[in-house]
Amino acid sequence: MSTEKTTNPEIIPPTLLEMLQAALTHQKEGRIKEAEEQYKKALSDFPFLPDVHYMAALFFVQNGKRKYGLTLLNKLLQSAPDNVKVLRLIGQIYYEDGEGSKALQPLRRAHTVAPNDAEINRLLGLALYRDTQISEAKTRLKQSLDSQPNIEAYNKLSEIYLIEENFNEARALLEHAYAKRLYNYDTLLRLATAYGLGSTECTKTALRAISLNPLRDEAKTILAQSVVLGGTPQEISPAMSDIVMLCLKSSRVNHNEIITLWERQIFKDPQNIKAATLLNQSDYPSFCVAYDDVDVRRALLKPLFIEGVKNIMVVSLEQENLLTHLRHYYLDLLTHNQRSLSHEEEDLLGALAVQCFYNEYVLDVSAEEEQQLKSLKASLESQPITQITPRKIAIFACYEPLTALHHYQDLAQAQMPAFLRDAIHVGVQEVLEQRRLQSSIKSLCKITDETSRKVQEQYEENPYPRWKSHSYIEPLADKSFDPAYRREIKILIAGCGTGKHILHTSASTPSARITAVDLSRSSLAYAMMRIKEYSIPNVNFIHCDILDLDVLGNDFDTVESIGVLHHMRDPIKGLEVLLRRLKPSGRIRLGLYSEMARQDIVRMRDIIAQRNFSSTTEGIRACRQYIKDTDDTTFQSLKISKDFYTISSVRDMLFHVQESRFTLPQIQQILDSHGLVFEKFNLPRMKLDIYRKHYPDDPQVKNLLNMDAFEKKYPGLFAGMYQFSAIKK
């Protein structure tokens, strides 16, 4: 019998190569625990081989055990302190964990050893950027690009240029990256921003980004913001319609900003000419004749049109006229049971009910409709909700709030068809939620100022604006070297309204702790509901008059009050209260009405007083009819204003109980007398560029007397209001 032992592969230790191959196989096939055992065995059996430590460290880092991976890498450095590969990986781990300052030491050491290594320069540039060492960050990122062009270095270097408002450098850099085909979705976002909102190039680049990644929302937001500033693409195609639909499906895009793009795809399409004919029917009988044509209905009732009616608040007389006729048509149809409705028509009814809820039933109502509606309401209230035809609930919701029905709360629990659910959600469920939220709002003190109480009453009745979508995205660049962005600063929003302002502030300073104050409980409840939908943290809502903010006792890094002070009896007194709450060197952002830009509104307010139009729904409809019928071209600007198309916005624009207006010389005087240094206007870049061409000696756009002269040349420049920031001395 031989004394030689037979070999048993199960008890003989595998070679290192076999161990590592087994570990990699386990890792590739998702057996992480088995892979971990192989790496640990390799470390135990071969403790002095650097490559084993490195491979094991890489595995542990990639699989959630970063601390153990770092321990292995630091052991390697003890025997080889200048190991570039190890230093680079340690720096990368710290950077990816958000610890830019810790990443700097190993990356600087690696850079000393290998100063021309593209990857080390890239990582070091990123870490320096995060540590706010911007000048050196630019140098390292440029070095990385010189030796080995890469997408991330292009993106990060362009971010720096964009934040520094060095748009030409950013554009040149990103165009170079695009030409070399070294780009991704984020590159295109930066390039669109570099071109400037409203430009054709910005719009085209945003469209490319959407096509590259339809699931992300940032490019959709840039597209919407560019379109609203005039950058509407001329293309009419199924692909463009698909992009518009993507935008309408996202709550992070302001749907109203794409209205011209939506209208173009539906009514300017040569293949859809029959739908366009409906816009030309000025009287109801002519509309009925046209719409009774099955082909015309089919041309109009496409998913894109219906989705737009549900999500976009129409802001043109043509579109308003179309919706008014459609509503009347279906009320007639359902009153007289003339024919059955198609599924598309049911979907349109549901969408139209949502549209009318958000425009607060601003559409004109004929005497015939009033009679039909009276009978319809009586019929609906005579039956249990479960026995009512859903179509009749939908058409009622096109004329009056569902809460006008005595048994409306039953709708919140009832099983309804899909076409009616959105109308019930916004018209009943959200209304009940807002009432619940109102009871949770804390009041700082009782509102006693007479003017403040009148303003409060207006916004309790008509919270403004009533909205459902907004362009809310994180800033394009992480702005890590902007202290206001990085720190948990305290921001006071004095007059937060229904919450849009909060979204904007949160997007630009996501680490901030926001105190949102308003006179109106209804507005605050609406804001709370919407802010919850967007998952905005760190917002404290308080019911309070600005005049009583001294009771807060807190000081804030930033105070924002946009469109508020001009509705106070004494705006300067309100400003002084806000300044007492602002820390020294703090920033205040204000929005004040322009005397020059609101001359048409001043004239209309005089006519409202002369004709005794009331601020009720009926009075506002009568006022709007006067404006629609008048030949006075002075009021053409009102007809094209987005604020002409809902009850609350007309009331805010034309019927406000208190309004003051300012000139830029007056604002300069106010700033000077209150220890404030003007910082900048909040204006689109294209308007600032036009100003700079007129006043090249004021590239920072800080001379308010120059801007006053510029406004006289362009009276609509501040049609909304002056929006600007200043710094407290």
XYZ file of C-alpha atoms in Angstrom:
729
model
C 0.000 0.000 0.000
C 1.417 3.212 -0.981
C 2.195 5.798 1.703
C 1.432 8.683 -0.679
C -1.763 10.439 0.304
C -4.409 10.952 -2.316
C -5.193 14.580 -2.968
C -8.599 15.824 -1.894
C -9.504 19.175 -3.541
C -12.005 19.941 -0.762
C -9.371 19.999 1.994
C -6.432 21.456 0.126
C -6.455 25.304 0.410
C -7.077 26.948 -2.967
C -4.442 29.185 -4.454
C -4.771 32.917 -4.172
C -5.831 33.136 -7.797
C -8.591 30.618 -7.203
C -9.750 32.499 -4.110
C -9.992 35.801 -5.929
C -11.701 34.235 -8.929
C -14.234 32.600 -6.615
C -14.801 35.905 -4.804
C -15.365 37.736 -8.070
C -17.779 35.055 -9.294
C -19.784 35.212 -6.055
C -19.828 39.013 -6.258
C -20.943 39.053 -9.886
C -23.782 36.609 -9.152
C -24.964 38.506 -6.099
C -23.704 36.137 -3.403
C -22.138 38.895 -1.354
C -21.768 36.913 1.869
C -19.835 34.148 0.093
C -17.662 36.732 -1.679
C -16.905 38.372 1.666
C -15.805 35.059 3.131
C -13.419 34.498 0.201
C -11.858 37.955 0.559
C -11.422 37.549 4.315
C -9.774 34.157 3.777
C -7.448 35.675 1.176
C -6.508 38.412 3.661
C -5.851 35.803 6.343
C -3.778 33.496 4.123
C -1.873 36.213 2.281
C -1.630 39.135 4.755
C 1.406 40.754 3.167
C 0.257 41.078 -0.445
C -0.812 44.694 -1.195
C -3.001 43.716 -4.161
C -5.084 41.445 -1.940
C -5.692 44.285 0.503
C -6.570 46.657 -2.311
C -9.034 44.288 -3.992
C -10.633 43.406 -0.674
C -10.857 47.061 0.334
C -12.540 47.886 -2.967
C -15.046 45.080 -2.408
C -15.940 46.170 1.133
C -16.289 49.817 0.088
C -18.623 48.891 -2.763
C -20.767 46.697 -0.520
C -21.542 49.022 2.356
C -18.569 48.375 4.665
C -16.684 51.531 3.853
C -15.140 51.907 7.293
C -13.537 48.456 7.117
C -12.407 49.168 3.554
C -10.726 52.390 4.705
C -8.983 50.470 7.505
C -7.464 48.081 4.950
C -6.359 50.953 2.722
C -4.748 52.834 5.608
C -2.801 49.686 6.498
C -1.452 49.682 2.966
C -0.304 53.271 3.362
C 1.776 52.336 6.396
C 4.099 50.330 4.170
C 3.681 52.395 1.006
C 2.730 55.997 1.935
C 3.012 57.212 -1.663
C 0.875 54.533 -3.264
C -1.065 56.693 -5.718
C -3.754 54.112 -6.368
C -4.512 53.752 -2.657
C -4.401 57.486 -1.954
C -6.749 58.123 -4.859
C -9.269 55.535 -3.624
C -9.203 56.901 -0.062
C -9.835 60.407 -1.392
C -12.661 59.139 -3.591
C -14.331 57.382 -0.655
C -14.248 60.495 1.510
C -15.533 62.646 -1.352
C -18.422 60.307 -2.133
C -19.322 60.284 1.563
C -19.646 64.076 1.440
C -16.449 64.744 3.397
C -14.594 66.983 0.976
C -12.120 68.300 3.556
C -11.057 64.767 4.582
C -10.582 63.864 0.933
C -8.083 66.662 0.424
C -5.136 65.203 2.386
C -4.785 61.884 0.507
C -5.586 63.519 -2.827
C -3.020 66.285 -2.329
C -0.396 63.663 -1.469
C -1.346 61.678 -4.558
C -1.132 64.852 -6.643
C 2.376 65.514 -5.337
C 3.442 62.084 -6.548
C 1.496 62.140 -9.840
C 0.713 65.786 -10.710
C -0.450 64.993 -14.253
C -2.775 62.108 -13.408
C -6.170 63.048 -14.893
C -8.207 61.090 -12.351
C -6.343 62.559 -9.374
C -6.780 66.084 -10.741
C -10.471 65.410 -11.300
C -11.066 64.107 -7.777
C -8.936 66.814 -6.209
C -10.829 69.471 -8.175
C -14.142 68.068 -6.969
C -12.985 67.935 -3.352
C -11.574 71.460 -3.499
C -14.864 72.687 -4.975
C -16.779 71.134 -2.105
C -14.345 72.669 0.380
C -14.946 76.108 -1.211
C -11.379 76.416 -2.521
C -12.692 77.513 -5.868
C -9.641 79.001 -7.539
C -7.537 75.864 -7.083
C -10.538 73.676 -7.918
C -10.743 75.347 -11.327
C -7.025 74.781 -11.892
C -7.214 71.073 -11.067
C -10.360 70.505 -13.151
C -8.715 72.233 -16.109
C -5.629 70.026 -15.641
C -7.826 66.955 -15.649
C -9.472 68.046 -18.886
C -6.123 68.874 -20.506
C -4.726 65.420 -19.892
C -7.858 63.302 -20.227
C -11.175 65.018 -21.067
C -14.019 63.580 -18.983
C -17.682 64.386 -18.497
C -17.644 65.027 -14.758
C -14.824 67.563 -14.961
C -16.627 69.374 -17.774
C -19.827 69.457 -15.724
C -18.255 70.598 -12.476
C -16.055 73.269 -14.054
C -19.052 74.618 -15.945
C -21.015 74.729 -12.662
C -18.396 77.033 -11.231
C -18.599 79.297 -14.258
C -22.412 79.360 -14.071
C -22.479 80.249 -10.385
C -19.906 82.971 -11.038
C -22.247 84.137 -13.847
C -19.432 83.642 -16.327
C -21.873 82.387 -18.932
C -19.625 82.773 -21.973
C -16.909 80.579 -20.444
C -19.489 77.982 -19.420
C -21.047 77.962 -22.877
C -17.696 77.600 -24.673
C -16.593 74.787 -22.365
C -19.842 72.850 -22.689
C -20.084 73.308 -26.442
C -16.570 71.846 -26.651
C -17.684 68.865 -24.536
C -20.763 68.387 -26.715
C -18.702 68.514 -29.906
C -16.377 65.833 -28.498
C -19.470 63.748 -27.559
C -18.399 63.880 -23.916
C -21.751 64.795 -22.445
C -24.669 63.410 -20.473
C -28.024 64.705 -19.268
C -26.376 66.976 -16.685
C -24.067 68.457 -19.314
C -27.093 69.439 -21.394
C -28.784 71.017 -18.355
C -25.752 73.220 -17.820
C -25.484 74.087 -21.490
C -29.156 75.093 -21.640
C -28.625 77.306 -18.593
C -25.513 78.839 -20.131
C -27.472 79.779 -23.256
C -30.051 81.598 -21.145
C -33.773 81.033 -20.620
C -35.894 82.246 -23.484
C -33.240 81.664 -26.142
C -33.769 79.243 -29.013
C -30.547 77.443 -28.081
C -31.714 76.961 -24.493
C -35.013 75.466 -25.626
C -33.371 73.132 -28.156
C -30.828 71.909 -25.617
C -33.510 71.270 -22.991
C -35.430 69.223 -25.566
C -32.307 67.145 -26.270
C -31.909 66.488 -22.548
C -35.549 65.374 -22.209
C -35.103 62.986 -25.118
C -31.959 61.620 -23.464
C -33.710 60.981 -20.131
C -37.506 61.452 -20.169
C -37.852 60.388 -16.527
C -35.959 63.317 -14.982
C -37.714 66.645 -14.481
C -34.939 69.276 -14.502
C -34.843 69.691 -18.283
C -38.649 69.840 -18.421
C -38.525 72.723 -15.970
C -35.862 74.534 -18.009
C -37.944 73.979 -21.148
C -41.043 75.429 -19.469
C -39.175 78.448 -18.133
C -37.601 79.066 -21.538
C -40.933 78.755 -23.351
C -42.653 81.253 -21.062
C -39.909 83.770 -21.858
C -40.481 83.432 -25.582
C -38.441 80.396 -26.526
C -41.346 78.344 -27.912
C -40.132 75.760 -30.456
C -41.921 75.837 -33.787
C -41.873 72.081 -34.258
C -45.226 70.305 -34.443
C -44.827 66.550 -34.265
C -45.855 63.446 -32.323
C -42.465 63.553 -30.572
C -43.078 67.135 -29.411
C -46.582 66.210 -28.273
C -45.072 63.382 -26.232
C -42.699 65.844 -24.536
C -45.586 68.206 -23.722
C -47.493 65.282 -22.226
C -44.443 64.355 -20.108
C -44.367 67.919 -18.781
C -48.086 67.841 -17.972
C -47.662 64.588 -16.044
C -44.980 66.093 -13.779
C -45.947 68.155 -10.721
C -42.424 69.637 -10.730
C -43.133 71.597 -13.902
C -45.269 74.721 -13.919
C -47.842 73.563 -16.447
C -48.953 77.071 -17.305
C -45.472 77.898 -18.528
C -45.896 75.475 -21.443
C -49.324 76.685 -22.523
C -48.115 78.125 -25.845
C -46.347 74.853 -26.612
C -49.495 72.880 -25.747
C -51.750 75.124 -27.839
C -49.391 74.896 -30.787
C -49.408 71.102 -30.832
C -53.215 70.997 -30.815
C -54.457 73.991 -32.786
C -51.587 74.768 -35.181
C -51.158 71.237 -36.482
C -52.123 71.130 -40.186
C -53.233 67.540 -39.621
C -55.670 68.697 -36.933
C -57.291 71.624 -38.713
C -60.810 70.602 -37.692
C -60.044 71.173 -34.000
C -58.750 74.655 -34.802
C -62.078 75.620 -36.388
C -63.685 75.488 -32.925
C -61.620 78.486 -31.831
C -63.358 80.600 -34.454
C -66.912 79.977 -33.207
C -67.736 83.194 -31.355
C -71.393 82.398 -30.635
C -72.804 79.296 -28.990
C -75.204 78.131 -31.761
C -72.369 78.185 -34.332
C -70.198 76.238 -31.944
C -72.873 73.570 -31.512
C -73.213 73.118 -35.266
C -69.452 72.669 -35.612
C -69.016 70.447 -32.558
C -71.888 68.129 -33.485
C -69.662 66.903 -36.308
C -68.170 63.618 -35.080
C -64.909 64.236 -36.932
C -64.499 67.639 -35.301
C -65.077 66.169 -31.831
C -62.620 63.377 -32.542
C -60.019 65.917 -33.694
C -60.338 67.873 -30.442
C -60.759 65.132 -27.868
C -57.243 63.784 -27.907
C -55.400 62.853 -24.698
C -53.070 65.868 -24.957
C -55.975 68.333 -25.134
C -57.794 66.705 -22.222
C -54.641 66.547 -20.080
C -54.009 70.216 -20.794
C -57.538 71.239 -19.831
C -57.049 69.437 -16.527
C -53.618 70.882 -15.754
C -53.245 74.231 -17.521
C -55.199 77.298 -16.485
C -56.161 78.878 -19.810
C -54.960 82.461 -20.206
C -56.422 83.570 -23.526
C -59.872 84.732 -24.548
C -59.927 82.236 -27.429
C -59.350 79.292 -25.126
C -61.725 80.635 -22.499
C -64.417 81.006 -25.139
C -63.876 77.401 -26.246
C -64.172 76.048 -22.698
C -67.266 78.172 -22.042
C -68.969 76.706 -25.114
C -67.879 73.156 -24.277
C -69.309 73.451 -20.776
C -72.603 74.850 -22.071
C -72.801 72.134 -24.739
C -72.485 69.287 -22.248
C -74.899 70.894 -19.806
C -77.441 71.003 -22.632
C -76.639 67.458 -23.661
C -77.013 66.003 -20.172
C -80.076 68.087 -19.353
C -81.968 66.813 -22.381
C -80.374 63.328 -22.540
C -79.794 63.835 -26.261
C -77.168 61.125 -26.699
C -74.648 59.031 -24.814
C -71.115 60.274 -24.186
C -67.930 58.630 -25.368
C -65.156 57.787 -22.903
C -63.164 60.734 -24.284
C -66.066 63.071 -23.594
C -66.334 61.779 -20.030
C -62.615 62.400 -19.578
C -63.075 65.921 -20.912
C -65.929 66.556 -18.456
C -63.721 65.485 -15.551
C -60.855 67.654 -16.803
C -63.158 70.630 -17.327
C -64.463 70.267 -13.764
C -60.878 70.504 -12.463
C -60.197 73.501 -14.731
C -63.268 75.342 -13.444
C -62.440 74.596 -9.822
C -59.019 76.199 -10.230
C -60.312 79.222 -12.170
C -62.953 79.557 -9.440
C -65.865 79.509 -11.903
C -64.787 82.664 -13.699
C -66.422 81.608 -17.003
C -69.527 83.496 -18.070
C -72.902 81.839 -17.414
C -75.990 82.531 -19.543
C -79.504 82.866 -18.115
C -80.411 79.570 -19.793
C -77.498 77.817 -18.070
C -78.488 79.273 -14.712
C -81.952 77.761 -15.018
C -80.593 74.380 -16.109
C -78.090 74.444 -13.272
C -80.770 75.237 -10.716
C -82.781 72.203 -11.828
C -79.673 70.024 -11.918
C -78.698 70.962 -8.374
C -82.197 70.218 -7.080
C -82.100 66.836 -8.796
C -78.667 65.986 -7.392
C -79.634 66.925 -3.848
C -82.808 64.849 -4.003
C -80.848 61.615 -4.403
C -78.179 59.773 -2.431
C -74.704 60.214 -3.938
C -74.561 56.534 -4.855
C -77.637 56.873 -7.091
C -76.515 59.967 -9.015
C -75.155 59.618 -12.542
C -71.430 60.530 -12.323
C -71.657 62.562 -15.535
C -74.190 64.879 -13.890
C -71.901 65.334 -10.891
C -69.110 66.216 -13.327
C -71.118 68.822 -15.222
C -72.320 70.375 -11.947
C -68.673 70.622 -10.848
C -68.005 72.632 -14.016
C -70.312 75.384 -12.708
C -70.187 75.299 -8.924
C -67.996 73.827 -6.184
C -69.002 70.302 -5.241
C -69.079 71.560 -1.664
C -72.210 73.521 -2.639
C -74.108 70.195 -2.528
C -75.502 69.476 0.928
C -74.199 65.880 0.865
C -70.818 66.666 -0.682
C -68.905 64.859 2.084
C -70.332 61.575 0.856
C -68.394 62.126 -2.373
C -65.103 61.822 -0.502
C -65.857 58.182 0.304
C -67.911 57.173 -2.733
C -66.587 54.867 -5.438
C -66.585 56.955 -8.593
C -65.377 56.289 -12.153
C -61.840 57.328 -13.055
C -62.887 60.385 -15.080
C -64.431 62.007 -11.988
C -61.790 61.194 -9.367
C -59.529 64.211 -9.908
C -62.497 66.574 -9.695
C -63.577 65.005 -6.399
C -60.010 65.017 -5.121
C -59.458 68.755 -5.650
C -63.052 69.831 -5.052
C -63.856 67.800 -1.940
C -60.974 65.842 -0.441
C -58.465 68.701 -0.635
C -61.020 71.184 0.661
C -61.665 68.978 3.703
C -57.913 68.599 4.229
C -57.431 72.367 4.152
C -60.148 72.829 6.760
C -58.434 70.271 8.947
C -55.069 72.000 8.534
C -56.528 75.397 9.428
C -57.298 74.155 12.906
C -53.644 73.221 13.446
C -52.211 76.641 12.551
C -50.944 78.615 15.518
C -51.703 82.326 15.746
C -49.018 84.585 17.110
C -51.536 87.205 18.214
C -54.892 88.683 17.265
C -54.918 90.818 14.121
C -56.116 94.286 15.095
C -54.953 96.708 12.367
C -58.034 97.734 10.338
C -56.332 97.503 6.929
C -54.723 94.190 7.829
C -58.130 92.794 8.759
C -59.603 93.854 5.406
C -56.698 92.246 3.551
C -57.115 89.134 5.673
C -60.804 88.943 4.811
C -60.026 89.138 1.072
C -57.544 86.266 1.197
C -59.710 84.147 3.470
C -62.402 84.329 0.790
C -60.030 84.035 -2.172
C -56.632 82.530 -1.347
C -54.228 83.654 -4.063
C -52.927 82.086 -6.154
C -54.752 78.754 -6.282
C -52.182 76.493 -7.945
C -51.378 72.807 -8.420
C -47.951 72.627 -10.078
C -44.767 74.639 -9.861
C -41.274 74.526 -11.321
C -39.534 73.079 -8.291
C -36.114 71.490 -8.714
C -32.888 71.527 -6.802
C -30.487 74.191 -8.078
C -28.528 73.182 -11.148
C -25.231 73.450 -9.302
C -24.841 72.364 -5.696
C -23.538 75.853 -4.860
C -21.403 74.337 -2.151
C -19.273 77.454 -1.854
C -22.292 79.707 -1.302
C -22.589 80.071 2.501
C -26.306 80.824 2.238
C -26.788 77.501 0.505
C -24.610 75.375 2.777
C -25.555 76.630 6.224
C -28.805 75.985 8.010
C -29.730 79.629 7.741
C -32.976 80.979 9.131
C -35.325 82.570 6.605
C -38.494 84.526 7.329
C -41.074 84.638 4.535
C -43.391 87.463 5.523
C -46.568 86.947 3.507
C -46.098 83.415 2.183
C -49.558 83.249 0.573
C -50.493 79.831 -0.790
C -46.951 78.467 -0.792
C -45.327 79.041 -4.184
C -42.817 81.404 -2.616
C -41.833 78.715 -0.115
C -41.061 76.250 -2.903
C -38.820 78.747 -4.656
C -36.941 79.580 -1.464
C -36.550 75.952 -0.456
C -35.163 75.028 -3.887
C -32.503 77.732 -3.721
C -31.599 77.136 -0.051
C -32.622 73.554 0.813
C -30.845 73.532 4.191
C -32.702 76.591 5.438
C -35.144 76.646 8.328
C -38.109 78.626 7.023
C -40.667 80.517 9.065
C -43.679 81.229 6.831
C -46.097 83.906 8.024
C -49.395 85.063 6.557
C -52.558 86.930 7.530
C -54.878 84.376 5.990
C -55.542 80.990 7.543
C -57.044 79.797 4.261
C -53.840 80.689 2.415
C -51.682 79.048 5.068
C -53.716 75.840 4.961
C -53.418 75.743 1.173
C -49.661 76.306 1.454
C -49.289 73.574 4.075
C -51.127 71.088 1.866
C -49.014 71.847 -1.206
C -45.707 71.970 0.676
C -46.460 68.531 2.095
C -46.938 67.209 -1.447
C -43.451 68.417 -2.363
C -41.939 66.981 0.851
C -40.393 70.296 1.879
C -38.872 69.973 5.378
C -38.130 72.602 8.000
C -41.082 74.950 7.393
C -42.870 76.479 10.363
C -46.234 78.103 9.538
C -47.541 80.967 11.670
C -50.733 83.010 11.401
C -49.667 86.574 12.061
C -49.697 90.191 10.887
C -46.301 91.574 9.804
C -46.936 94.442 12.216
C -46.780 91.968 15.118
C -43.600 90.124 14.108
C -41.628 91.677 16.973
C -43.403 89.138 19.166
C -41.435 86.387 17.383
C -38.264 87.443 19.134
C -36.110 85.642 16.549
C -33.561 87.152 14.211
C -33.206 85.852 10.666
C -30.350 85.607 8.182
C -32.741 86.402 5.320
C -36.142 88.063 5.219
C -38.316 87.760 2.117
C -41.521 89.678 1.462
C -42.618 89.595 -2.170
C -45.817 91.402 -3.131
C -46.840 92.085 0.442
C -45.725 95.476 1.788
C -47.627 97.390 -0.910
C -50.853 95.915 0.524
C -50.228 97.468 3.959
C -51.659 100.784 5.094
C -48.104 101.952 5.874
C -45.563 99.895 3.856
C -42.601 101.680 5.451
C -43.786 100.728 8.921
C -44.024 97.119 7.739
C -40.495 97.301 6.307
C -39.143 98.627 9.598
C -40.656 95.672 11.472
C -39.007 93.274 9.013
C -35.643 94.995 9.386
C -35.811 94.588 13.162
C -36.027 90.840 12.573
C -33.066 90.846 10.139
C -29.551 90.227 11.400
C -26.794 92.735 10.600
C -25.367 92.006 7.126
C -28.492 89.947 6.428
C -30.280 89.932 3.081
C -33.803 91.208 2.499
C -35.740 90.354 -0.658
C -38.649 92.599 -1.548
C -41.307 92.849 -4.236
C -43.096 96.182 -4.702
C -45.553 97.421 -7.329
C -44.225 99.775 -9.993
C -46.114 103.057 -10.407
C -45.188 103.180 -14.074
C -46.079 99.572 -14.910
C -49.555 99.673 -13.312
C -51.082 102.709 -14.973
C -53.600 100.559 -16.851
C -54.624 98.945 -13.563
C -54.929 102.324 -11.845
C -57.300 103.472 -14.603
C -59.321 100.279 -14.376
C -59.635 100.596 -10.609
C -61.138 104.052 -11.159
C -63.676 102.602 -13.605
C -64.514 99.815 -11.140
C -65.278 102.449 -8.513
C -67.350 104.539 -10.964
C -69.408 101.573 -12.177
C -69.645 100.051 -8.718
C -68.444 96.583 -9.741
C -68.349 94.422 -6.617
C -65.601 91.973 -5.676
C -68.039 89.042 -5.690
C -67.879 86.358 -8.370
C -70.775 88.030 -10.189
C -69.158 91.479 -9.916
C -65.828 90.199 -11.179
C -67.528 88.492 -14.131
C -69.280 91.789 -14.952
C -66.003 93.679 -14.734
C -64.289 91.160 -16.986
C -67.116 91.456 -19.517
C -66.626 95.230 -19.561
C -62.909 94.768 -20.259
C -63.569 92.162 -22.960
C -66.117 94.430 -24.695
C -64.227 97.735 -24.514
C -62.377 99.130 -27.515
C -60.005 101.063 -25.243
C -56.555 99.713 -26.134
C -55.282 100.742 -22.704
C -56.821 97.592 -21.305
C -55.403 95.207 -23.886
C -52.638 94.383 -21.398
C -55.273 93.182 -18.917
C -56.781 90.767 -21.448
C -53.436 89.063 -22.013
C -52.453 89.016 -18.351
C -52.488 85.592 -16.700
C -54.196 87.279 -13.742
C -57.290 87.963 -15.862
C -58.384 84.320 -15.879
C -59.280 83.325 -12.320
C -61.546 84.983 -9.748
C -58.877 85.311 -7.048
C -56.264 86.743 -9.426
C -58.664 89.338 -10.871
C -59.622 90.321 -7.347
C -55.955 90.592 -6.375
C -55.079 92.587 -9.498
C -58.053 94.961 -9.784
C -60.158 94.816 -6.604
C -57.576 94.750 -3.840
C -58.664 96.545 -0.697
C -55.253 98.223 -0.319
C -52.581 99.063 -2.862
C -49.516 101.319 -2.929
C -47.100 101.802 -5.811
C -43.507 102.986 -5.984
C -40.933 104.469 -8.313
C -37.292 103.454 -8.382
C -36.095 106.842 -7.050
C -38.481 106.348 -4.118
C -37.086 102.866 -3.514
C -33.537 104.251 -3.580
C -34.548 106.811 -0.962
C -36.157 104.125 1.211
C -33.022 101.970 1.036
C -30.737 104.890 1.882
C -32.835 106.008 4.834
C -33.041 102.497 6.307
C -29.420 101.421 6.162
C -29.835 99.089 3.191
C -27.424 98.591 0.300
C -29.036 97.574 -2.990
C -27.777 94.178 -4.166
C -29.527 93.158 -7.395
C -32.756 92.928 -9.363
C -34.475 89.625 -9.957
C -34.859 89.852 -13.737
C -34.370 87.368 -16.595
C -30.854 87.431 -17.987
C -32.039 88.555 -21.432
C -33.544 91.729 -19.908
C -30.398 92.400 -17.896
C -28.310 92.018 -21.054
C -30.456 94.637 -22.843
C -29.948 96.991 -19.891
C -26.173 96.483 -20.037
C -26.149 97.443 -23.707
C -27.831 100.726 -22.790
C -25.664 101.276 -19.693
C -22.277 99.569 -20.214
C -20.813 101.485 -17.274
C -23.159 99.631 -14.911
C -22.467 95.925 -15.649
C -23.640 94.877 -12.158
C -27.011 96.605 -12.724
C -26.959 98.473 -9.428
C -27.777 102.032 -10.506
C -31.470 102.534 -9.739
C -31.607 105.921 -11.477
C -30.335 104.298 -14.681
C -32.925 101.547 -14.258
C -35.615 104.194 -13.780
C -34.706 105.709 -17.152
C -34.576 102.217 -18.673
C -38.065 101.450 -17.352
C -39.385 104.590 -19.037
C -38.130 103.190 -22.346
C -39.673 99.779 -21.560
C -42.748 100.462 -19.367
C -43.710 96.787 -19.160
C -40.340 95.791 -17.718
C -41.712 95.476 -14.186
C -45.301 94.575 -15.086
C -45.394 92.146 -12.180
C -43.491 94.232 -9.670
C -39.994 95.348 -8.772
C -38.248 92.334 -7.260
C -34.856 92.984 -5.734
C -32.591 92.235 -2.797
C -30.628 94.463 -0.460
C -28.126 93.972 2.349
C -28.529 95.415 5.828
C -25.520 97.432 6.937
